[in-house]
């Protein structure tokens, strides 16, 4: 499903229908064929009864589409913290704005992969 955007909105992240297909063991965007990136993080502190309720984000960096869901992650599973280098204020600022968080994560992942 191709999202039609106005030219001035080409770089805006949109939460919406991210259609994914399997391609040689990886998930790719149905519209552009770009590998889908994803990130799972805990939304609650360890002492919370909701600690196992996590947020899963998946996105296409080319189409600028993302989706988010609540997922169950066992308490004993350790998750990678891509935001560990941020200050507490910087971290809270990102976690409070989903589209900004996805944009930040996309930049981090692209930089880690060595892509422009």
mmCIF file of C-alpha atoms in Angstrom:
data_model
loop_
_atom_site.group_PDB
_atom_site.id
_atom_site.type_symbol
_atom_site.label_atom_id
_atom_site.label_comp_id
_atom_site.label_asym_id
_atom_site.label_seq_id
_atom_site.Cartn_x
_atom_site.Cartn_y
_atom_site.Cartn_z
ATOM 1 C CA UNK A 1 0.000 0.000 0.000
ATOM 2 C CA UNK A 2 1.812 3.103 -1.168
ATOM 3 C CA UNK A 3 1.205 6.168 1.006
ATOM 4 C CA UNK A 4 0.773 9.264 -1.136
ATOM 5 C CA UNK A 5 2.414 12.285 0.436
ATOM 6 C CA UNK A 6 2.659 15.917 -0.434
ATOM 7 C CA UNK A 7 6.216 16.877 -1.463
ATOM 8 C CA UNK A 8 6.692 18.929 1.703
ATOM 9 C CA UNK A 9 5.795 15.877 3.845
ATOM 10 C CA UNK A 10 8.307 13.421 2.339
ATOM 11 C CA UNK A 11 10.469 13.404 5.474
ATOM 12 C CA UNK A 12 7.640 13.173 8.018
ATOM 13 C CA UNK A 13 7.294 9.876 9.885
ATOM 14 C CA UNK A 14 3.769 8.419 9.716
ATOM 15 C CA UNK A 15 2.340 5.734 11.977
ATOM 16 C CA UNK A 16 0.329 3.494 9.758
ATOM 17 C CA UNK A 17 0.044 0.407 7.627
ATOM 18 C CA UNK A 18 3.530 -1.063 7.373
ATOM 19 C CA UNK A 19 3.207 -4.010 5.001
ATOM 20 C CA UNK A 20 6.008 -6.521 5.305
ATOM 21 C CA UNK A 21 7.015 -9.577 3.281
ATOM 22 C CA UNK A 22 9.664 -12.222 3.887
ATOM 23 C CA UNK A 23 12.676 -12.114 1.575
ATOM 24 C CA UNK A 24 15.498 -14.604 2.097
ATOM 25 C CA UNK A 25 14.870 -14.865 5.826
ATOM 26 C CA UNK A 26 14.450 -11.157 6.502
ATOM 27 C CA UNK A 27 11.466 -8.833 6.604
ATOM 28 C CA UNK A 28 11.294 -6.170 3.899
ATOM 29 C CA UNK A 29 8.866 -3.372 3.087
ATOM 30 C CA UNK A 30 6.318 -4.470 0.489
ATOM 31 C CA UNK A 31 6.380 -1.033 -1.163
ATOM 32 C CA UNK A 32 10.105 -0.409 -1.562
ATOM 33 C CA UNK A 33 11.935 -3.644 -0.655
ATOM 34 C CA UNK A 34 13.962 -2.011 2.136
ATOM 35 C CA UNK A 35 14.743 -4.203 5.158
ATOM 36 C CA UNK A 36 12.456 -3.438 8.083
ATOM 37 C CA UNK A 37 14.155 -2.277 11.255
ATOM 38 C CA UNK A 38 12.723 -2.952 14.690
ATOM 39 C CA UNK A 39 13.328 -2.167 18.320
ATOM 40 C CA UNK A 40 11.738 -3.438 21.541
ATOM 41 C CA UNK A 41 11.977 -1.583 24.834
ATOM 42 C CA UNK A 42 10.574 -1.830 28.323
ATOM 43 C CA UNK A 43 8.079 0.867 29.262
ATOM 44 C CA UNK A 44 7.900 0.008 32.975
ATOM 45 C CA UNK A 45 10.494 -0.255 35.765
ATOM 46 C CA UNK A 46 11.625 -3.711 36.993
ATOM 47 C CA UNK A 47 9.580 -3.476 40.190
ATOM 48 C CA UNK A 48 6.343 -2.973 38.223
ATOM 49 C CA UNK A 49 3.864 -5.789 37.630
ATOM 50 C CA UNK A 50 3.766 -4.508 34.015
ATOM 51 C CA UNK A 51 7.540 -4.909 33.473
ATOM 52 C CA UNK A 52 6.932 -7.682 30.903
ATOM 53 C CA UNK A 53 4.682 -5.407 28.798
ATOM 54 C CA UNK A 54 7.051 -3.851 26.288
ATOM 55 C CA UNK A 55 6.754 -1.617 23.243
ATOM 56 C CA UNK A 56 7.770 -3.019 19.873
ATOM 57 C CA UNK A 57 8.424 -0.582 17.031
ATOM 58 C CA UNK A 58 9.016 -1.553 13.386
ATOM 59 C CA UNK A 59 9.702 0.838 10.529
ATOM 60 C CA UNK A 60 10.778 1.388 6.953
ATOM 61 C CA UNK A 61 13.408 4.117 6.773
ATOM 62 C CA UNK A 62 12.754 4.803 3.085
ATOM 63 C CA UNK A 63 8.952 5.057 3.194
ATOM 64 C CA UNK A 64 9.070 6.708 6.651
ATOM 65 C CA UNK A 65 6.286 4.460 7.927
ATOM 66 C CA UNK A 66 6.263 2.849 11.349
ATOM 67 C CA UNK A 67 4.035 0.767 13.535
ATOM 68 C CA UNK A 68 4.044 0.066 17.254
ATOM 69 C CA UNK A 69 2.557 -2.630 19.448
ATOM 70 C CA UNK A 70 2.584 -3.785 23.036
ATOM 71 C CA UNK A 71 4.354 -7.137 23.276
ATOM 72 C CA UNK A 72 5.188 -9.550 26.076
ATOM 73 C CA UNK A 73 8.879 -10.019 26.878
ATOM 74 C CA UNK A 74 9.768 -12.365 29.748
ATOM 75 C CA UNK A 75 11.214 -10.667 32.801
ATOM 76 C CA UNK A 76 14.480 -12.620 32.536
ATOM 77 C CA UNK A 77 15.172 -11.539 28.932
ATOM 78 C CA UNK A 78 17.625 -8.655 28.730
ATOM 79 C CA UNK A 79 16.864 -6.098 26.021
ATOM 80 C CA UNK A 80 19.439 -3.954 24.240
ATOM 81 C CA UNK A 81 19.105 -0.327 25.307
ATOM 82 C CA UNK A 82 19.751 1.807 22.226
ATOM 83 C CA UNK A 83 19.116 4.918 24.321
ATOM 84 C CA UNK A 84 21.696 4.135 27.028
ATOM 85 C CA UNK A 85 24.001 6.987 25.944
ATOM 86 C CA UNK A 86 21.314 9.639 26.466
ATOM 87 C CA UNK A 87 20.744 11.745 29.548
ATOM 88 C CA UNK A 88 17.597 11.036 31.568
ATOM 89 C CA UNK A 89 15.954 14.159 30.105
ATOM 90 C CA UNK A 90 16.969 13.247 26.542
ATOM 91 C CA UNK A 91 15.652 9.730 27.022
ATOM 92 C CA UNK A 92 12.316 10.930 28.414
ATOM 93 C CA UNK A 93 11.997 13.429 25.577
ATOM 94 C CA UNK A 94 12.287 10.648 23.010
ATOM 95 C CA UNK A 95 10.068 8.166 24.825
ATOM 96 C CA UNK A 96 7.320 10.780 25.005
ATOM 97 C CA UNK A 97 7.211 11.316 21.229
ATOM 98 C CA UNK A 98 6.930 8.113 19.246
ATOM 99 C CA UNK A 99 7.679 9.537 15.777
ATOM 100 C CA UNK A 100 10.724 11.389 17.123
ATOM 101 C CA UNK A 101 11.907 8.165 18.797
ATOM 102 C CA UNK A 102 11.579 6.221 15.534
ATOM 103 C CA UNK A 103 13.499 8.927 13.648
ATOM 104 C CA UNK A 104 16.265 8.804 16.283
ATOM 105 C CA UNK A 105 16.444 5.004 16.193
ATOM 106 C CA UNK A 106 16.523 5.004 12.388
ATOM 107 C CA UNK A 107 19.529 7.360 12.429
ATOM 108 C CA UNK A 108 21.275 5.202 15.049
ATOM 109 C CA UNK A 109 20.709 2.010 13.066
ATOM 110 C CA UNK A 110 21.779 3.593 9.761
ATOM 111 C CA UNK A 111 24.941 4.971 11.365
ATOM 112 C CA UNK A 112 25.703 1.557 12.906
ATOM 113 C CA UNK A 113 25.257 -0.101 9.496
ATOM 114 C CA UNK A 114 27.424 2.525 7.809
ATOM 115 C CA UNK A 115 24.637 3.763 5.526
ATOM 116 C CA UNK A 116 23.929 7.371 4.663
#
